[in-house]
């Protein structure tokens, strides 16, 4: 079991920046990847950015060059720095952790944080 505590988010104007953070606790040594997904009403949850245990990073094409995901291993925390925000970035952002438990892979989610970008 892993608990993900999210912070950050809020309301900003287009072009501004926000930073999200997600702290993991519990079975942190089973975490193989962490990252963020986002969801708007009526649409599927979509990948924003992930970072694996080995340090490999994946970004959604829509955020490449604007968002940066980093991690602090000592704090078991990942950060998502979001720059040059656009109204289409408005969504609920969910922290995600992928755990490997023996032969089983499990997904864990944070509570979600609202990001709203106004024009």
Coordinates of N, CA, C and O in Angstrom, one line a residue:
X1 N 0.8 -1.2 0.0 CA 0.0 0.0 0.0 C 0.9 1.2 0.0 O 1.9 1.3 0.6
X2 N 0.4 2.2 -0.7 CA 1.1 3.5 -0.8 C 0.1 4.6 -0.7 O -1.0 4.5 -1.2
X3 N 0.4 5.6 0.1 CA -0.4 6.8 0.2 C 0.3 8.0 -0.5 O 1.5 8.2 -0.3
X4 N -0.5 8.7 -1.3 CA 0.0 9.8 -2.1 C -0.6 11.1 -1.6 O -1.9 11.2 -1.7
X5 N 0.1 12.0 -1.2 CA -0.4 13.3 -0.7 C 0.0 14.4 -1.6 O 1.2 14.7 -1.8
X6 N -1.0 15.0 -2.3 CA -0.8 16.0 -3.2 C -0.9 17.4 -2.6 O -1.7 17.6 -1.7
X7 N -0.1 18.3 -3.2 CA -0.3 19.7 -2.9 C 0.0 20.5 -4.1 O 0.6 20.1 -5.1
X8 N -0.4 21.8 -4.1 CA -0.3 22.7 -5.2 C -1.6 22.8 -5.9 O -2.6 22.5 -5.4
X9 N -1.5 23.4 -7.1 CA -2.7 23.6 -7.9 C -3.3 25.0 -7.5 O -2.8 25.7 -6.7
X10 N -4.4 25.3 -8.2 CA -5.1 26.6 -8.0 C -5.5 27.2 -9.2 O -5.6 26.6 -10.3
X11 N -5.7 28.5 -9.1 CA -6.2 29.3 -10.3 C -5.1 30.3 -10.7 O -4.6 31.1 -9.9
X12 N -4.8 30.3 -12.0 CA -3.8 31.2 -12.5 C -4.3 31.7 -13.9 O -5.2 31.1 -14.5
X13 N -3.6 32.7 -14.4 CA -3.9 33.2 -15.7 C -3.0 32.5 -16.7 O -1.9 32.0 -16.4
X14 N -3.4 32.6 -17.9 CA -2.6 32.0 -19.0 C -1.2 32.6 -19.1 O -1.1 33.8 -18.9
X15 N -0.2 31.7 -19.3 CA 1.1 32.2 -19.3 C 1.9 32.1 -18.0 O 3.1 32.2 -17.9
X16 N 1.1 31.9 -16.9 CA 1.7 31.8 -15.6 C 2.1 30.4 -15.3 O 2.0 29.5 -16.1
X17 N 2.7 30.2 -14.1 CA 3.3 28.9 -13.7 C 2.6 28.4 -12.4 O 2.1 29.2 -11.6
X18 N 2.7 27.1 -12.2 CA 2.3 26.4 -11.0 C 3.2 25.3 -10.8 O 3.8 24.7 -11.7
X19 N 3.3 24.9 -9.5 CA 4.1 23.7 -9.1 C 3.3 22.8 -8.3 O 2.7 23.2 -7.3
X20 N 3.2 21.5 -8.7 CA 2.5 20.5 -8.0 C 3.6 19.6 -7.3 O 4.6 19.4 -7.9
X21 N 3.2 19.1 -6.2 CA 4.1 18.1 -5.5 C 3.2 16.9 -5.0 O 2.1 17.1 -4.7
X22 N 3.9 15.8 -4.9 CA 3.2 14.6 -4.5 C 4.2 13.8 -3.6 O 5.3 13.3 -4.1
X23 N 3.9 13.6 -2.4 CA 4.7 12.9 -1.5 C 4.1 11.5 -1.2 O 3.0 11.3 -0.9
X24 N 5.0 10.5 -1.4 CA 4.6 9.1 -1.2 C 5.0 8.6 0.2 O 6.1 8.9 0.7
X25 N 4.2 7.7 0.8 CA 4.5 7.1 2.0 C 4.0 5.7 2.0 O 3.1 5.4 1.2
X26 N 4.5 4.8 2.8 CA 4.1 3.4 2.8 C 5.2 2.6 2.1 O 6.4 2.7 2.4
X27 N 4.8 1.7 1.2 CA 5.7 0.8 0.6 C 6.4 1.4 -0.6 O 6.3 1.1 -1.7
X28 N 7.2 2.4 -0.2 CA 7.9 3.2 -1.3 C 8.9 2.5 -2.0 O 9.2 2.8 -3.2
X29 N 9.5 1.4 -1.5 CA 10.5 0.6 -2.2 C 9.9 -0.2 -3.3 O 10.6 -0.7 -4.1
X30 N 8.6 -0.3 -3.3 CA 7.9 -1.1 -4.4 C 7.5 -0.1 -5.6 O 7.0 -0.6 -6.6
X31 N 7.7 1.2 -5.4 CA 7.3 2.1 -6.5 C 8.3 2.0 -7.7 O 9.5 2.2 -7.5
X32 N 7.7 1.8 -8.8 CA 8.5 1.7 -10.0 C 8.4 2.9 -10.9 O 9.3 3.2 -11.7
X33 N 7.4 3.7 -10.7 CA 7.2 5.0 -11.4 C 6.2 5.8 -10.7 O 5.3 5.3 -10.0
X34 N 6.4 7.1 -10.8 CA 5.5 8.1 -10.3 C 5.3 9.2 -11.3 O 6.1 9.4 -12.2
X35 N 4.1 9.8 -11.2 CA 3.9 10.9 -12.2 C 2.5 11.5 -12.0 O 1.9 11.4 -10.9
X36 N 2.1 12.2 -13.0 CA 0.8 12.9 -13.0 C 0.0 12.6 -14.2 O 0.5 12.5 -15.3
X37 N -1.3 12.4 -14.0 CA -2.3 12.3 -15.0 C -3.3 13.5 -14.8 O -3.3 14.1 -13.7
X38 N -4.1 13.8 -15.8 CA -5.1 14.8 -15.6 C -6.4 14.4 -16.3 O -6.4 13.6 -17.2
X39 N -7.5 15.0 -15.8 CA -8.8 14.6 -16.3 C -9.7 15.8 -16.3 O -9.8 16.6 -15.3
X40 N -10.5 16.0 -17.4 CA -11.5 17.0 -17.4 C -12.9 16.2 -17.5 O -12.9 15.1 -18.0
X41 N -14.0 16.8 -17.1 CA -15.2 16.1 -17.1 C -15.6 15.6 -18.5 O -15.4 16.4 -19.5
X42 N -16.0 14.4 -18.6 CA -16.5 13.8 -19.8 C -15.4 13.2 -20.7 O -15.6 12.7 -21.7
X43 N -14.1 13.3 -20.2 CA -13.0 12.8 -20.9 C -12.2 11.8 -20.1 O -12.3 11.8 -18.8
X44 N -11.4 10.9 -20.8 CA -10.6 10.0 -20.1 C -9.4 10.7 -19.4 O -9.0 11.7 -19.8
X45 N -9.0 10.0 -18.3 CA -7.8 10.5 -17.6 C -6.6 10.3 -18.6 O -6.5 9.2 -19.2
X46 N -5.7 11.3 -18.7 CA -4.6 11.2 -19.6 C -3.3 11.5 -18.9 O -3.2 12.2 -17.9
X47 N -2.3 10.8 -19.5 CA -0.9 11.0 -18.9 C -0.4 12.4 -19.1 O -0.6 13.0 -20.2
X48 N 0.2 13.0 -18.1 CA 0.9 14.3 -18.2 C 2.4 14.0 -18.3 O 3.1 14.4 -19.2
X49 N 2.9 13.4 -17.2 CA 4.3 13.1 -17.1 C 4.6 12.0 -16.1 O 3.9 12.0 -15.1
X50 N 5.6 11.2 -16.4 CA 6.0 10.2 -15.4 C 7.5 10.1 -15.4 O 8.2 10.5 -16.3
X51 N 8.0 9.6 -14.2 CA 9.4 9.4 -14.1 C 9.5 8.0 -13.4 O 8.9 7.7 -12.4
X52 N 10.4 7.2 -14.0 CA 10.5 5.8 -13.5 C 11.6 5.8 -12.4 O 12.3 6.7 -12.2
X53 N 11.6 4.6 -11.8 CA 12.6 4.4 -10.7 C 14.0 4.6 -11.3 O 14.9 5.1 -10.6
X54 N 14.2 4.3 -12.5 CA 15.5 4.4 -13.1 C 15.8 5.8 -13.7 O 16.9 6.1 -14.2
X55 N 14.8 6.7 -13.6 CA 15.0 8.1 -14.0 C 14.5 8.4 -15.4 O 14.7 9.5 -15.9
X56 N 13.9 7.4 -16.1 CA 13.4 7.7 -17.4 C 12.1 8.6 -17.3 O 11.3 8.3 -16.5
X57 N 12.0 9.5 -18.2 CA 10.9 10.5 -18.1 C 10.1 10.5 -19.4 O 10.7 10.4 -20.5
X58 N 8.8 10.5 -19.3 CA 7.9 10.6 -20.4 C 7.0 11.8 -20.2 O 6.4 12.0 -19.1
X59 N 6.8 12.6 -21.3 CA 5.8 13.7 -21.2 C 4.8 13.5 -22.3 O 5.1 13.0 -23.4
X60 N 3.6 14.0 -22.0 CA 2.6 14.1 -23.1 C 3.1 15.1 -24.1 O 3.6 16.1 -23.7
X61 N 2.8 14.9 -25.4 CA 3.2 15.9 -26.4 C 2.7 17.3 -26.1 O 3.4 18.3 -26.4
X62 N 1.5 17.4 -25.5 CA 0.9 18.7 -25.3 C 1.6 19.5 -24.2 O 1.4 20.7 -24.1
X63 N 2.4 18.9 -23.4 CA 3.1 19.6 -22.3 C 4.6 19.6 -22.5 O 5.3 20.3 -21.7
X64 N 5.1 18.9 -23.5 CA 6.6 18.9 -23.7 C 7.1 20.3 -24.0 O 6.6 21.0 -24.8
X65 N 8.2 20.6 -23.2 CA 8.8 21.9 -23.3 C 8.2 23.0 -22.4 O 8.8 24.0 -22.2
X66 N 7.1 22.6 -21.8 CA 6.4 23.6 -20.8 C 6.4 23.0 -19.4 O 6.6 23.8 -18.4
X67 N 6.3 21.7 -19.3 CA 6.2 21.1 -17.9 C 7.5 20.3 -17.7 O 8.1 19.7 -18.6
X68 N 7.9 20.2 -16.4 CA 9.1 19.5 -16.0 C 8.8 18.7 -14.8 O 8.3 19.2 -13.8
X69 N 9.1 17.4 -14.9 CA 8.9 16.5 -13.7 C 10.2 16.2 -13.1 O 11.2 15.9 -13.8
X70 N 10.3 16.3 -11.8 CA 11.5 16.0 -11.1 C 11.2 15.2 -9.8 O 10.0 15.1 -9.5
X71 N 12.2 14.6 -9.2 CA 11.9 13.9 -8.0 C 13.0 14.1 -6.9 O 14.1 14.4 -7.3
X72 N 12.6 14.0 -5.7 CA 13.5 14.1 -4.6 C 13.4 12.8 -3.8 O 12.5 12.5 -3.1
X73 N 14.4 11.9 -4.1 CA 14.4 10.6 -3.5 C 14.4 10.6 -2.0 O 13.8 9.8 -1.3
X74 N 15.1 11.6 -1.4 CA 15.2 11.6 0.0 C 13.9 11.9 0.7 O 13.6 11.5 1.8
X75 N 13.0 12.7 -0.1 CA 11.7 13.0 0.5 C 10.6 12.2 -0.1 O 9.4 12.4 0.2
X76 N 10.9 11.2 -1.0 CA 9.9 10.4 -1.7 C 8.8 11.3 -2.3 O 7.6 11.0 -2.2
X77 N 9.3 12.3 -3.0 CA 8.4 13.3 -3.5 C 8.7 13.6 -5.0 O 9.9 13.6 -5.4
X78 N 7.7 13.7 -5.8 CA 7.8 14.2 -7.2 C 7.2 15.5 -7.3 O 6.3 15.9 -6.6
X79 N 7.8 16.3 -8.2 CA 7.3 17.7 -8.5 C 7.0 17.8 -9.9 O 7.7 17.3 -10.8
X80 N 5.9 18.6 -10.2 CA 5.6 18.9 -11.6 C 5.6 20.4 -11.7 O 4.7 21.1 -11.2
X81 N 6.6 21.0 -12.4 CA 6.7 22.4 -12.6 C 6.0 22.7 -13.9 O 6.4 22.1 -15.0
X82 N 4.9 23.5 -13.9 CA 4.1 23.8 -15.1 C 4.3 25.2 -15.4 O 3.9 26.1 -14.6
X83 N 4.9 25.5 -16.6 CA 5.2 26.8 -17.0 C 4.3 27.1 -18.3 O 3.8 26.2 -18.9
X84 N 4.2 28.4 -18.6 CA 3.4 28.8 -19.8 C 2.1 28.1 -19.9 O 1.7 27.5 -20.9
X85 N 1.4 28.1 -18.8 CA 0.1 27.4 -18.7 C -0.9 28.0 -19.7 O -1.0 29.2 -20.0
X86 N -1.7 27.1 -20.2 CA -2.8 27.4 -21.2 C -4.1 27.0 -20.6 O -4.2 26.1 -19.8
X87 N -5.2 27.7 -21.1 CA -6.5 27.3 -20.6 C -6.8 25.8 -20.8 O -7.5 25.2 -20.0
X88 N -6.3 25.2 -21.9 CA -6.5 23.8 -22.1 C -5.8 22.9 -21.1 O -6.0 21.7 -21.1
X89 N -5.0 23.5 -20.3 CA -4.3 22.7 -19.2 C -5.3 22.6 -18.0 O -5.0 21.9 -17.0
X90 N -6.4 23.3 -18.0 CA -7.3 23.2 -16.9 C -7.9 21.8 -16.8 O -8.4 21.2 -17.7
X91 N -7.7 21.2 -15.6 CA -8.1 19.9 -15.3 C -7.9 19.6 -13.8 O -7.3 20.4 -13.1
X92 N -8.4 18.4 -13.4 CA -8.0 17.9 -12.1 C -6.7 17.0 -12.3 O -6.7 16.1 -13.2
X93 N -5.7 17.3 -11.6 CA -4.4 16.6 -11.8 C -4.3 15.6 -10.7 O -4.4 15.9 -9.5
X94 N -4.0 14.3 -11.1 CA -3.9 13.2 -10.1 C -2.5 12.7 -10.1 O -1.9 12.4 -11.1
X95 N -1.9 12.6 -8.9 CA -0.6 11.9 -8.7 C -0.8 10.4 -8.9 O -1.9 9.9 -8.4
X96 N 0.1 9.8 -9.5 CA 0.0 8.3 -9.7 C 1.3 7.6 -9.4 O 2.4 8.2 -9.6
X97 N 1.2 6.5 -8.8 CA 2.3 5.6 -8.5 C 2.1 4.2 -9.0 O 0.9 3.7 -8.8
X98 N 3.0 3.6 -9.6 CA 3.0 2.3 -10.1 C 3.8 1.4 -9.2 O 5.0 1.6 -9.1
X99 N 3.2 0.4 -8.6 CA 3.9 -0.5 -7.7 C 4.1 -1.9 -8.3 O 3.2 -2.4 -8.9
X100 N 5.3 -2.4 -8.1 CA 5.5 -3.8 -8.4 C 5.5 -4.6 -7.1 O 6.4 -4.4 -6.2
X101 N 4.6 -5.5 -6.9 CA 4.5 -6.3 -5.7 C 4.6 -7.8 -6.1 O 3.6 -8.4 -6.4
X102 N 5.8 -8.3 -6.2 CA 6.0 -9.7 -6.7 C 5.6 -9.7 -8.2 O 6.2 -9.0 -9.0
X103 N 4.6 -10.6 -8.5 CA 4.2 -10.7 -9.9 C 3.0 -9.8 -10.2 O 2.5 -9.8 -11.3
X104 N 2.7 -8.9 -9.3 CA 1.5 -8.0 -9.5 C 1.9 -6.6 -9.6 O 2.8 -6.1 -8.8
X105 N 1.3 -5.9 -10.5 CA 1.5 -4.5 -10.7 C 0.2 -3.7 -10.2 O -0.8 -4.1 -10.6
X106 N 0.4 -2.7 -9.5 CA -0.8 -2.0 -8.9 C -0.6 -0.5 -9.1 O 0.5 0.1 -9.0
X107 N -1.8 0.1 -9.4 CA -1.8 1.6 -9.5 C -2.4 2.2 -8.3 O -3.4 1.7 -7.7
X108 N -1.8 3.3 -7.9 CA -2.3 4.1 -6.7 C -2.4 5.5 -7.2 O -1.6 6.0 -8.0
X109 N -3.4 6.2 -6.6 CA -3.8 7.6 -7.0 C -3.9 8.5 -5.8 O -4.3 8.1 -4.8
X110 N -3.5 9.7 -6.1 CA -3.7 10.8 -5.1 C -5.1 11.2 -5.1 O -5.9 10.8 -6.0
X111 N -5.4 12.2 -4.3 CA -6.8 12.7 -4.2 C -7.2 13.6 -5.3 O -8.4 13.9 -5.5
X112 N -6.2 14.1 -6.0 CA -6.5 15.0 -7.1 C -6.4 16.5 -6.7 O -6.8 16.8 -5.5
X113 N -6.0 17.3 -7.5 CA -5.9 18.8 -7.2 C -6.3 19.5 -8.5 O -5.9 19.2 -9.6
X114 N -7.2 20.5 -8.3 CA -7.7 21.3 -9.4 C -6.7 22.3 -9.9 O -6.1 23.1 -9.1
X115 N -6.5 22.3 -11.2 CA -5.7 23.4 -11.8 C -6.6 24.1 -12.8 O -7.2 23.5 -13.7
X116 N -6.8 25.4 -12.6 CA -7.6 26.2 -13.5 C -6.8 27.3 -14.1 O -6.2 28.1 -13.4
X117 N -6.8 27.4 -15.4 CA -6.0 28.4 -16.1 C -7.0 29.3 -16.9 O -7.8 28.9 -17.8
X118 N -7.1 30.6 -16.5 CA -8.0 31.5 -17.1 C -7.4 32.3 -18.3 O -6.1 32.4 -18.3
X119 N -8.2 32.8 -19.2 CA -7.6 33.5 -20.3 C -7.4 35.0 -19.9 O -7.8 35.5 -18.9

